[in-house]
mmCIF file of C-alpha atoms and ligand atoms in Angstrom:
data_model
loop_
_atom_site.group_PDB
_atom_site.id
_atom_site.type_symbol
_atom_site.label_atom_id
_atom_site.label_comp_id
_atom_site.label_asym_id
_atom_site.label_seq_id
_atom_site.Cartn_x
_atom_site.Cartn_y
_atom_site.Cartn_z
ATOM 1 C CA UNK A 1 -5.334 -11.772 0.030
ATOM 2 C CA UNK A 2 -6.805 -10.461 -3.175
ATOM 3 C CA UNK A 3 -5.383 -10.245 -6.662
ATOM 4 C CA UNK A 4 -2.256 -8.106 -6.621
ATOM 5 C CA UNK A 5 -1.507 -6.207 -9.820
ATOM 6 C CA UNK A 6 1.785 -4.391 -10.342
ATOM 7 C CA UNK A 7 1.278 -1.446 -12.710
ATOM 8 C CA UNK A 8 4.128 0.188 -14.651
ATOM 9 C CA UNK A 9 3.818 3.633 -16.223
ATOM 10 C CA UNK A 10 6.585 5.294 -18.255
ATOM 11 C CA UNK A 11 4.695 7.031 -21.065
ATOM 12 C CA UNK A 12 6.132 10.504 -20.479
ATOM 13 C CA UNK A 13 8.373 11.891 -17.755
ATOM 14 C CA UNK A 14 7.462 9.927 -14.639
ATOM 15 C CA UNK A 15 8.881 6.506 -13.912
ATOM 16 C CA UNK A 16 5.988 5.177 -11.872
ATOM 17 C CA UNK A 17 5.059 1.820 -10.402
ATOM 18 C CA UNK A 18 2.127 0.959 -8.158
ATOM 19 C CA UNK A 19 0.625 -2.118 -6.570
ATOM 20 C CA UNK A 20 -3.163 -2.380 -6.309
ATOM 21 C CA UNK A 21 -5.167 -5.198 -4.783
ATOM 22 C CA UNK A 22 -8.483 -6.236 -6.355
ATOM 23 C CA UNK A 23 -8.537 -3.129 -8.526
ATOM 24 C CA UNK A 24 -9.351 -0.785 -5.654
ATOM 25 C CA UNK A 25 -6.996 -1.090 -2.694
ATOM 26 C CA UNK A 26 -3.905 1.055 -3.156
ATOM 27 C CA UNK A 27 -0.953 -0.797 -1.665
ATOM 28 C CA UNK A 28 1.913 1.328 -3.015
ATOM 29 C CA UNK A 29 2.477 4.131 -5.494
ATOM 30 C CA UNK A 30 6.086 5.084 -6.208
ATOM 31 C CA UNK A 31 6.837 7.924 -8.612
ATOM 32 C CA UNK A 32 10.312 9.004 -9.730
ATOM 33 C CA UNK A 33 9.607 12.380 -11.261
ATOM 34 C CA UNK A 34 11.856 13.852 -13.923
ATOM 35 C CA UNK A 35 10.327 17.310 -13.560
ATOM 36 C CA UNK A 36 13.546 18.977 -12.415
ATOM 37 C CA UNK A 37 15.519 17.352 -15.188
ATOM 38 C CA UNK A 38 13.241 18.839 -17.873
ATOM 39 C CA UNK A 39 12.443 22.144 -16.151
ATOM 40 C CA UNK A 40 15.519 23.903 -17.526
ATOM 41 C CA UNK A 41 14.319 23.138 -21.075
ATOM 42 C CA UNK A 42 10.779 24.338 -20.385
ATOM 43 C CA UNK A 43 9.279 21.014 -21.487
ATOM 44 C CA UNK A 44 9.890 17.284 -21.708
ATOM 45 C CA UNK A 45 12.912 16.318 -23.833
ATOM 46 C CA UNK A 46 12.133 12.812 -25.153
ATOM 47 C CA UNK A 47 15.746 11.639 -25.376
ATOM 48 C CA UNK A 48 16.504 12.750 -21.822
ATOM 49 C CA UNK A 49 13.269 11.147 -20.589
ATOM 50 C CA UNK A 50 13.973 7.735 -22.079
ATOM 51 C CA UNK A 51 17.491 7.612 -20.658
ATOM 52 C CA UNK A 52 16.257 8.520 -17.184
ATOM 53 C CA UNK A 53 13.523 5.842 -17.291
ATOM 54 C CA UNK A 54 16.216 3.234 -17.869
ATOM 55 C CA UNK A 55 18.098 4.460 -14.781
ATOM 56 C CA UNK A 56 15.030 4.587 -12.554
ATOM 57 C CA UNK A 57 12.791 1.698 -13.521
ATOM 58 C CA UNK A 58 14.382 -1.169 -11.570
ATOM 59 C CA UNK A 59 14.736 0.688 -8.237
ATOM 60 C CA UNK A 60 11.177 2.012 -8.596
ATOM 61 C CA UNK A 61 9.782 -1.495 -9.175
ATOM 62 C CA UNK A 62 11.731 -2.757 -6.166
ATOM 63 C CA UNK A 63 10.463 0.036 -3.932
ATOM 64 C CA UNK A 64 6.850 -0.375 -5.046
ATOM 65 C CA UNK A 65 6.953 -4.046 -4.102
ATOM 66 C CA UNK A 66 8.885 -3.733 -0.845
ATOM 67 C CA UNK A 67 6.839 -0.733 0.327
ATOM 68 C CA UNK A 68 3.739 -2.913 0.645
ATOM 69 C CA UNK A 69 5.582 -5.726 2.397
ATOM 70 C CA UNK A 70 5.550 -8.016 -0.610
ATOM 71 C CA UNK A 71 8.193 -9.803 -2.607
ATOM 72 C CA UNK A 72 8.137 -9.918 -6.398
ATOM 73 C CA UNK A 73 6.979 -13.529 -6.478
ATOM 74 C CA UNK A 74 3.772 -12.502 -4.698
ATOM 75 C CA UNK A 75 2.678 -10.335 -7.646
ATOM 76 C CA UNK A 76 -0.221 -11.988 -9.515
ATOM 77 C CA UNK A 77 -0.398 -9.856 -12.674
ATOM 78 C CA UNK A 78 1.988 -7.382 -14.333
ATOM 79 C CA UNK A 79 0.357 -4.431 -16.103
ATOM 80 C CA UNK A 80 1.943 -1.774 -18.267
ATOM 81 C CA UNK A 81 1.092 1.321 -20.294
ATOM 82 C CA UNK A 82 1.751 0.553 -23.980
ATOM 83 C CA UNK A 83 0.447 3.879 -25.404
ATOM 84 C CA UNK A 84 -0.158 6.693 -26.066
ATOM 85 C CA UNK A 85 3.070 8.482 -25.177
ATOM 86 C CA UNK A 86 6.698 8.939 -26.145
ATOM 87 C CA UNK A 87 8.044 5.871 -27.935
ATOM 88 C CA UNK A 88 11.425 5.827 -26.227
ATOM 89 C CA UNK A 89 9.800 6.196 -22.810
ATOM 90 C CA UNK A 90 7.052 3.621 -23.344
ATOM 91 C CA UNK A 91 9.499 0.959 -24.434
ATOM 92 C CA UNK A 92 11.384 0.946 -21.133
ATOM 93 C CA UNK A 93 8.211 0.237 -19.188
ATOM 94 C CA UNK A 94 7.008 -2.341 -21.677
ATOM 95 C CA UNK A 95 10.253 -4.295 -21.790
ATOM 96 C CA UNK A 96 10.522 -4.251 -18.008
ATOM 97 C CA UNK A 97 6.953 -5.537 -17.714
ATOM 98 C CA UNK A 98 7.561 -8.294 -20.236
ATOM 99 C CA UNK A 99 10.734 -9.401 -18.467
ATOM 100 C CA UNK A 100 8.940 -9.442 -15.112
ATOM 101 C CA UNK A 101 5.887 -11.315 -16.376
ATOM 102 C CA UNK A 102 8.090 -13.878 -18.109
ATOM 103 C CA UNK A 103 10.415 -14.383 -15.152
ATOM 104 C CA UNK A 104 7.572 -14.628 -12.624
ATOM 105 C CA UNK A 105 5.373 -16.732 -14.888
ATOM 106 C CA UNK A 106 2.388 -14.388 -14.445
ATOM 107 C CA UNK A 107 -0.003 -12.782 -16.963
ATOM 108 C CA UNK A 108 0.891 -9.516 -18.722
ATOM 109 C CA UNK A 109 -1.857 -6.941 -19.319
ATOM 110 C CA UNK A 110 -1.374 -3.909 -21.594
ATOM 111 C CA UNK A 111 -3.185 -0.706 -20.635
ATOM 112 C CA UNK A 112 -4.077 2.417 -22.597
ATOM 113 C CA UNK A 113 -2.676 5.345 -20.606
ATOM 114 C CA UNK A 114 -5.900 7.352 -21.067
ATOM 115 C CA UNK A 115 -8.002 4.513 -19.732
ATOM 116 C CA UNK A 116 -5.624 4.337 -16.783
ATOM 117 C CA UNK A 117 -6.352 7.986 -15.952
ATOM 118 C CA UNK A 118 -10.076 7.190 -15.809
ATOM 119 C CA UNK A 119 -9.510 4.183 -13.545
ATOM 120 C CA UNK A 120 -7.693 6.320 -10.983
ATOM 121 C CA UNK A 121 -11.266 7.080 -9.892
ATOM 122 C CA UNK A 122 -11.617 3.441 -8.782
ATOM 123 C CA UNK A 123 -8.956 4.058 -6.155
ATOM 124 C CA UNK A 124 -11.145 6.492 -4.197
ATOM 125 C CA UNK A 125 -13.695 5.706 -1.519
ATOM 126 C CA UNK A 126 -16.401 4.382 -3.785
ATOM 127 C CA UNK A 127 -16.414 2.213 -6.898
ATOM 128 C CA UNK A 128 -17.907 4.413 -9.631
ATOM 129 C CA UNK A 129 -19.421 1.432 -11.486
ATOM 130 C CA UNK A 130 -21.501 0.634 -8.378
ATOM 131 C CA UNK A 131 -22.086 4.124 -7.048
ATOM 132 C CA UNK A 132 -23.353 6.077 -9.005
ATOM 133 C CA UNK A 133 -23.098 3.452 -11.792
ATOM 134 C CA UNK A 134 -22.711 3.675 -15.569
ATOM 135 C CA UNK A 135 -22.863 5.653 -17.771
ATOM 136 C CA UNK A 136 -20.226 8.037 -16.470
ATOM 137 C CA UNK A 137 -19.174 11.264 -18.185
ATOM 138 C CA UNK A 138 -15.402 11.638 -17.960
ATOM 139 C CA UNK A 139 -13.201 14.653 -18.529
ATOM 140 C CA UNK A 140 -9.675 13.577 -19.244
ATOM 141 C CA UNK A 141 -7.355 16.564 -19.280
ATOM 142 C CA UNK A 142 -3.611 16.112 -19.381
ATOM 143 C CA UNK A 143 -0.508 17.408 -21.119
ATOM 144 C CA UNK A 144 -1.372 15.557 -24.318
ATOM 145 C CA UNK A 145 -5.182 15.182 -24.263
ATOM 146 C CA UNK A 146 -8.394 16.945 -23.470
ATOM 147 C CA UNK A 147 -11.180 14.469 -24.121
ATOM 148 C CA UNK A 148 -14.794 14.138 -23.068
ATOM 149 C CA UNK A 149 -15.608 10.457 -22.849
ATOM 150 C CA UNK A 150 -18.781 8.572 -22.060
ATOM 151 C CA UNK A 151 -17.922 5.393 -20.182
ATOM 152 C CA UNK A 152 -20.811 2.993 -20.687
ATOM 153 C CA UNK A 153 -19.251 -0.018 -18.988
ATOM 154 C CA UNK A 154 -15.842 -1.420 -18.148
ATOM 155 C CA UNK A 155 -13.729 -0.929 -21.268
ATOM 156 C CA UNK A 156 -16.663 0.586 -23.228
ATOM 157 C CA UNK A 157 -16.044 4.183 -24.270
ATOM 158 C CA UNK A 158 -17.570 6.735 -26.581
ATOM 159 C CA UNK A 159 -15.482 9.774 -27.464
ATOM 160 C CA UNK A 160 -17.839 12.762 -27.213
ATOM 161 C CA UNK A 161 -15.441 15.631 -27.744
ATOM 162 C CA UNK A 162 -11.780 16.494 -27.872
ATOM 163 C CA UNK A 163 -9.471 19.433 -28.290
ATOM 164 C CA UNK A 164 -8.973 20.648 -31.809
ATOM 165 C CA UNK A 165 -5.584 22.179 -31.006
ATOM 166 C CA UNK A 166 -3.700 22.365 -27.700
ATOM 167 C CA UNK A 167 -4.448 20.051 -24.805
ATOM 168 C CA UNK A 168 -5.414 21.842 -21.583
ATOM 169 C CA UNK A 169 -2.166 20.871 -19.826
ATOM 170 C CA UNK A 170 -0.154 21.947 -22.840
ATOM 171 C CA UNK A 171 -1.981 25.291 -22.819
ATOM 172 C CA UNK A 172 -1.189 25.743 -19.109
ATOM 173 C CA UNK A 173 2.457 24.955 -19.823
ATOM 174 C CA UNK A 174 2.641 27.445 -22.709
ATOM 175 C CA UNK A 175 0.855 30.137 -20.709
ATOM 176 C CA UNK A 176 3.353 29.680 -17.900
ATOM 177 C CA UNK A 177 6.179 30.214 -20.362
ATOM 178 C CA UNK A 178 4.587 33.463 -21.571
ATOM 179 C CA UNK A 179 4.404 34.621 -17.958
ATOM 180 C CA UNK A 180 7.997 33.473 -17.206
ATOM 181 C CA UNK A 181 6.774 30.864 -14.745
ATOM 182 C CA UNK A 182 8.485 27.508 -14.428
ATOM 183 C CA UNK A 183 7.615 24.081 -15.856
ATOM 184 C CA UNK A 184 5.229 22.303 -15.505
ATOM 185 C CA UNK A 185 2.985 25.290 -15.913
ATOM 186 C CA UNK A 186 -0.318 24.026 -14.489
ATOM 187 C CA UNK A 187 0.692 23.933 -10.839
ATOM 188 C CA UNK A 188 2.558 27.247 -11.238
ATOM 189 C CA UNK A 189 -0.421 29.035 -12.792
ATOM 190 C CA UNK A 190 -2.572 27.683 -9.973
ATOM 191 C CA UNK A 191 -0.062 28.824 -7.345
ATOM 192 C CA UNK A 192 0.383 32.382 -8.587
ATOM 193 C CA UNK A 193 -3.373 32.795 -9.233
ATOM 194 C CA UNK A 194 -4.106 32.553 -5.550
ATOM 195 C CA UNK A 195 -5.472 35.768 -4.159
ATOM 196 C CA UNK A 196 -6.060 37.347 -7.579
ATOM 197 C CA UNK A 197 -8.670 40.072 -7.621
ATOM 198 C CA UNK A 198 -10.222 39.056 -10.948
ATOM 199 C CA UNK A 199 -9.127 42.278 -12.674
ATOM 200 C CA UNK A 200 -8.404 40.667 -16.042
ATOM 201 C CA UNK A 201 -10.588 38.710 -18.418
ATOM 202 C CA UNK A 202 -9.635 36.411 -21.289
ATOM 203 C CA UNK A 203 -11.967 34.966 -23.952
ATOM 204 C CA UNK A 204 -13.485 31.470 -24.026
ATOM 205 C CA UNK A 205 -13.795 29.371 -27.174
ATOM 206 C CA UNK A 206 -17.167 27.662 -26.786
ATOM 207 C CA UNK A 207 -17.068 25.682 -30.063
ATOM 208 C CA UNK A 208 -20.866 25.994 -30.083
ATOM 209 C CA UNK A 209 -22.884 22.932 -31.007
ATOM 210 C CA UNK A 210 -19.992 20.573 -30.329
ATOM 211 C CA UNK A 211 -18.395 19.060 -27.261
ATOM 212 C CA UNK A 212 -14.953 19.909 -28.630
ATOM 213 C CA UNK A 213 -12.431 22.282 -27.113
ATOM 214 C CA UNK A 214 -10.005 24.841 -28.471
ATOM 215 C CA UNK A 215 -7.380 26.433 -26.267
ATOM 216 C CA UNK A 216 -5.001 28.048 -28.722
ATOM 217 C CA UNK A 217 -7.063 31.253 -29.023
ATOM 218 C CA UNK A 218 -6.990 32.032 -25.318
ATOM 219 C CA UNK A 219 -3.266 31.344 -25.301
ATOM 220 C CA UNK A 220 -2.763 33.895 -28.086
ATOM 221 C CA UNK A 221 -5.014 36.354 -26.261
ATOM 222 C CA UNK A 222 -2.823 35.921 -23.174
ATOM 223 C CA UNK A 223 0.290 36.505 -25.256
ATOM 224 C CA UNK A 224 -1.146 39.753 -26.654
ATOM 225 C CA UNK A 225 -2.163 40.884 -23.172
ATOM 226 C CA UNK A 226 1.314 40.108 -21.813
ATOM 227 C CA UNK A 227 2.916 42.032 -24.693
ATOM 228 C CA UNK A 228 0.605 44.998 -24.215
ATOM 229 C CA UNK A 229 1.464 45.163 -20.516
ATOM 230 C CA UNK A 230 5.199 44.746 -21.134
ATOM 231 C CA UNK A 231 5.388 41.445 -19.268
ATOM 232 C CA UNK A 232 6.421 39.568 -22.423
ATOM 233 C CA UNK A 233 9.064 39.170 -23.629
ATOM 234 C CA UNK A 234 11.039 39.306 -20.424
ATOM 235 C CA UNK A 235 14.692 40.323 -20.764
ATOM 236 C CA UNK A 236 17.181 37.457 -20.923
ATOM 237 C CA UNK A 237 17.902 36.306 -17.396
ATOM 238 C CA UNK A 238 16.304 39.462 -15.949
ATOM 239 C CA UNK A 239 14.616 39.076 -12.604
ATOM 240 C CA UNK A 240 11.053 40.265 -13.120
ATOM 241 C CA UNK A 241 10.380 43.775 -11.793
ATOM 242 C CA UNK A 242 8.320 43.526 -8.603
ATOM 243 C CA UNK A 243 5.393 45.486 -10.058
ATOM 244 C CA UNK A 244 4.904 42.682 -12.590
ATOM 245 C CA UNK A 245 3.983 40.183 -9.875
ATOM 246 C CA UNK A 246 0.515 41.649 -9.555
ATOM 247 C CA UNK A 247 -0.016 41.669 -13.324
ATOM 248 C CA UNK A 248 1.184 38.083 -13.664
ATOM 249 C CA UNK A 249 -1.133 36.950 -10.884
ATOM 250 C CA UNK A 250 -4.143 38.589 -12.568
ATOM 251 C CA UNK A 251 -3.266 37.232 -16.013
ATOM 252 C CA UNK A 252 -2.586 33.718 -14.719
ATOM 253 C CA UNK A 253 -5.883 33.770 -12.889
ATOM 254 C CA UNK A 254 -7.785 34.976 -15.974
ATOM 255 C CA UNK A 255 -6.190 32.195 -18.009
ATOM 256 C CA UNK A 256 -7.026 29.533 -15.442
ATOM 257 C CA UNK A 257 -10.598 30.790 -15.183
ATOM 258 C CA UNK A 258 -11.075 30.672 -18.941
ATOM 259 C CA UNK A 259 -9.950 27.034 -19.194
ATOM 260 C CA UNK A 260 -11.788 25.914 -16.078
ATOM 261 C CA UNK A 261 -14.983 27.633 -17.176
ATOM 262 C CA UNK A 262 -15.029 25.942 -20.589
ATOM 263 C CA UNK A 263 -14.110 22.493 -19.253
ATOM 264 C CA UNK A 264 -16.736 22.711 -16.514
ATOM 265 C CA UNK A 265 -19.565 23.821 -18.786
ATOM 266 C CA UNK A 266 -18.716 21.234 -21.467
ATOM 267 C CA UNK A 267 -18.459 18.345 -19.010
ATOM 268 C CA UNK A 268 -21.820 19.229 -17.457
ATOM 269 C CA UNK A 269 -23.366 19.575 -20.911
ATOM 270 C CA UNK A 270 -21.996 16.173 -21.967
ATOM 271 C CA UNK A 271 -23.349 14.558 -18.796
ATOM 272 C CA UNK A 272 -26.771 16.060 -19.388
ATOM 273 C CA UNK A 273 -26.914 15.204 -23.080
ATOM 274 C CA UNK A 274 -25.913 11.578 -22.551
ATOM 275 C CA UNK A 275 -27.860 11.009 -19.314
ATOM 276 C CA UNK A 276 -24.770 10.206 -17.274
ATOM 277 C CA UNK A 277 -25.242 9.108 -13.662
ATOM 278 C CA UNK A 278 -22.000 10.627 -12.473
ATOM 279 C CA UNK A 279 -18.857 12.498 -13.449
ATOM 280 C CA UNK A 280 -15.220 11.479 -13.373
ATOM 281 C CA UNK A 281 -12.224 13.791 -13.671
ATOM 282 C CA UNK A 282 -8.816 12.462 -14.621
ATOM 283 C CA UNK A 283 -5.412 13.472 -15.965
ATOM 284 C CA UNK A 284 -2.856 15.937 -14.636
ATOM 285 C CA UNK A 285 -5.092 18.986 -15.104
ATOM 286 C CA UNK A 286 -7.676 17.351 -12.817
ATOM 287 C CA UNK A 287 -5.212 18.115 -10.017
ATOM 288 C CA UNK A 288 -6.220 21.771 -10.428
ATOM 289 C CA UNK A 289 -7.943 22.993 -7.289
ATOM 290 C CA UNK A 290 -10.109 25.544 -9.079
ATOM 291 C CA UNK A 291 -11.346 22.994 -11.645
ATOM 292 C CA UNK A 292 -12.136 20.460 -8.921
ATOM 293 C CA UNK A 293 -14.026 23.084 -6.918
ATOM 294 C CA UNK A 294 -16.050 24.467 -9.821
ATOM 295 C CA UNK A 295 -17.168 21.093 -11.152
ATOM 296 C CA UNK A 296 -18.103 19.856 -7.698
ATOM 297 C CA UNK A 297 -19.966 23.099 -6.963
ATOM 298 C CA UNK A 298 -21.977 23.154 -10.180
ATOM 299 C CA UNK A 299 -22.696 19.487 -10.853
ATOM 300 C CA UNK A 300 -26.130 18.127 -9.959
ATOM 301 C CA UNK A 301 -24.574 14.628 -10.237
ATOM 302 C CA UNK A 302 -22.028 12.866 -8.024
ATOM 303 C CA UNK A 303 -18.477 13.833 -8.966
ATOM 304 C CA UNK A 304 -15.551 11.487 -8.429
ATOM 305 C CA UNK A 305 -12.105 13.070 -8.521
ATOM 306 C CA UNK A 306 -9.007 11.155 -7.459
ATOM 307 C CA UNK A 307 -6.588 12.879 -5.081
ATOM 308 C CA UNK A 308 -4.077 15.022 -7.024
ATOM 309 C CA UNK A 309 -1.259 12.445 -6.792
ATOM 310 C CA UNK A 310 -3.483 9.956 -8.636
ATOM 311 C CA UNK A 311 -4.523 12.537 -11.268
ATOM 312 C CA UNK A 312 -0.990 13.033 -12.579
ATOM 313 C CA UNK A 313 0.819 10.061 -14.107
ATOM 314 C CA UNK A 314 1.199 7.068 -11.798
ATOM 315 C CA UNK A 315 1.454 3.290 -11.899
ATOM 316 C CA UNK A 316 -1.435 2.574 -9.522
ATOM 317 C CA UNK A 317 -4.027 3.752 -12.055
ATOM 318 C CA UNK A 318 -2.546 1.340 -14.603
ATOM 319 C CA UNK A 319 -2.814 -1.497 -12.099
ATOM 320 C CA UNK A 320 -6.430 -0.581 -11.226
ATOM 321 C CA UNK A 321 -7.426 -0.569 -14.890
ATOM 322 C CA UNK A 322 -5.610 -3.840 -15.612
ATOM 323 C CA UNK A 323 -7.534 -5.606 -12.858
ATOM 324 C CA UNK A 324 -10.803 -5.114 -14.769
ATOM 325 C CA UNK A 325 -9.204 -6.078 -18.073
ATOM 326 C CA UNK A 326 -7.804 -9.241 -16.543
ATOM 327 C CA UNK A 327 -11.197 -10.068 -15.021
ATOM 328 C CA UNK A 328 -12.733 -9.840 -18.480
ATOM 329 C CA UNK A 329 -10.153 -12.258 -19.875
ATOM 330 C CA UNK A 330 -7.645 -9.870 -21.413
ATOM 331 C CA UNK A 331 -4.072 -11.045 -21.359
ATOM 332 C CA UNK A 332 -1.220 -10.185 -23.707
ATOM 333 C CA UNK A 333 1.526 -12.335 -25.072
ATOM 334 C CA UNK A 334 5.130 -11.235 -25.067
ATOM 335 C CA UNK A 335 4.630 -9.897 -28.594
ATOM 336 C CA UNK A 336 2.838 -6.827 -27.170
ATOM 337 C CA UNK A 337 4.354 -3.701 -28.687
ATOM 338 C CA UNK A 338 4.182 -0.003 -27.869
ATOM 339 C CA UNK A 339 1.589 2.143 -29.665
ATOM 340 C CA UNK A 340 2.596 5.832 -29.223
ATOM 341 C CA UNK A 341 -0.506 7.096 -31.071
ATOM 342 C CA UNK A 342 -3.079 4.918 -29.295
ATOM 343 C CA UNK A 343 -6.490 6.559 -28.750
ATOM 344 C CA UNK A 344 -9.602 5.761 -26.769
ATOM 345 C CA UNK A 345 -13.178 5.257 -27.970
HETATM 346 O O1 KG4 B 401 -1.503 13.414 -16.853
HETATM 347 P P1 KG4 B 401 -0.202 14.120 -16.750
HETATM 348 O O2 KG4 B 401 0.580 13.957 -15.482
HETATM 349 O O3 KG4 B 401 0.750 13.695 -17.933
HETATM 350 C C1 KG4 B 401 0.260 13.507 -19.238
HETATM 351 O O4 KG4 B 401 -0.263 12.385 -19.486
HETATM 352 O O5 KG4 B 401 0.314 14.492 -19.993
HETATM 353 O O6 KG4 B 401 -0.489 15.668 -17.028
HETATM 354 C C2 KG4 B 401 0.516 16.629 -17.032
HETATM 355 C C3 KG4 B 401 -0.098 17.993 -17.274
HETATM 356 C C4 KG4 B 401 0.923 19.120 -17.415
HETATM 357 O O7 KG4 B 401 0.650 19.842 -18.596
HETATM 358 C C5 KG4 B 401 0.693 19.976 -16.171
HETATM 359 O O8 KG4 B 401 0.936 21.346 -16.381
HETATM 360 C C6 KG4 B 401 -0.758 19.709 -15.871
HETATM 361 O O9 KG4 B 401 -0.962 18.346 -16.184
HETATM 362 N N1 KG4 B 401 -1.081 19.930 -14.451
HETATM 363 C C7 KG4 B 401 -1.915 20.900 -14.019
HETATM 364 C C8 KG4 B 401 -1.888 20.853 -12.603
HETATM 365 N N2 KG4 B 401 -1.040 19.841 -12.222
HETATM 366 C C9 KG4 B 401 -0.550 19.288 -13.376
HETATM 367 N N3 KG4 B 401 -2.665 21.784 -14.704
HETATM 368 C C10 KG4 B 401 -3.404 22.649 -13.982
HETATM 369 N N4 KG4 B 401 -3.414 22.681 -12.626
HETATM 370 C C11 KG4 B 401 -2.682 21.806 -11.895
HETATM 371 N N5 KG4 B 401 -2.704 21.852 -10.564
HETATM 372 ZN ZN1 ZN B 402 -1.097 11.164 -18.251
#
C-alpha cells in the first residue's frame, strides 16, 4: 500500500475530509455541505459556519476513513487547510488535524487552500506534471478568488493576474440574487441558462494589456438590465410572474457568457504568453459546464479539469497537494496557525 494522506478542509462552508493514496488515488471524499443552512441568508454566515464545522468534523473524519476500509491508525500523514478562508472555520479543521497527528504520531502538513484547488487536477486520469508537464497555466476561480497562475513546478507559482474587484464565484452569487435565484448562485445561473436563445448581451471588461479581471461592471450592467425590464427588485415574497422566467433565463445566460468569455480568453492568452504546456482549471467556478466546454473547445493545449465534485471545496485535493509537500520534506509542528489572508505566488 502507498502513502495514505488524510486531508481536512474547513475553510468556508463545507466540512470535508478525503483520503488519497500516493497523491493520486482517490480513496474517499466525504463532504458535509452547509449550503442549505446558509441559503436562507443568501450567503455564508461565518458564525453559523464555524459552529456547524464543530458539529460535523468528527463524524466526517470517521466516515472518510471507514469508507475506504481503513482505520485511523493506518493513516500515514494528516493534512489540513490553514488558509485562506474564514478564521472561525479554518480553526476547527486545524485543531482537529493537530489532535489527530499528535494522537496518531504521524506528520502534519499544512496546505494553502488555493494550492489544493490546483492539485485536484492530480486526481484525474493523468498526472499533469508528467503529461503534459510543467509549466502549466492555471485558472483558479472560486467564491473568493479569480487568479491566473503559472505553475512552474511542484510548489512553484507565479501569479500572472487576479481580479481587481469581485471574484467570479462571488459575481455569480450576486447576479443570482439580482435575478431572485437561490444560493449558491453559480449552479443556479448555469441551470436557468439552459436553452437560452442568446437574446441578451452584457459587456466584458477586458482589462487590456493585463491578465487581470474585473467583474463588478458586468454585475452592475446586469442590475440595470434587470431594473429596466422590471425583474428587479422583486416584490417581497412575491412568486415571480411566469413571463419573467424567459427574461431571467436570457439575462442569466448573458451574464454567464460574459464571465466565461473573459476567463477563457485570458487563460488562453496567459498560456500563450508564458509558453505553458497545458491548462488546469480549479475552484468552484470550474464546475461550470459552459466554462469547461469553451476552454476545452478553444485550447490548442491539453486541458485538465477535475470532475465538478473535486472543483468545489473538498478534502481530497488537500490530501493530494500535501503528498507532494511531504515528499519535498515539508512537515509542520503543532505550532502551525491559521492564516485567513494567505495568498499564492
Ligand atoms: O471553491 P468553492 O467551492 O469555494 C471557495 O473556495 O470559494 O467555490 C464556490 C463558488 C461559489 O461562488 C459558487 O457559486 C461557484 O463556486 N460555483 C459555480 C458553479 N458551481 C459552484 N459557479 C458557476 N457555475 C457552477 N456550476
Ligand atoms: Zn475553494
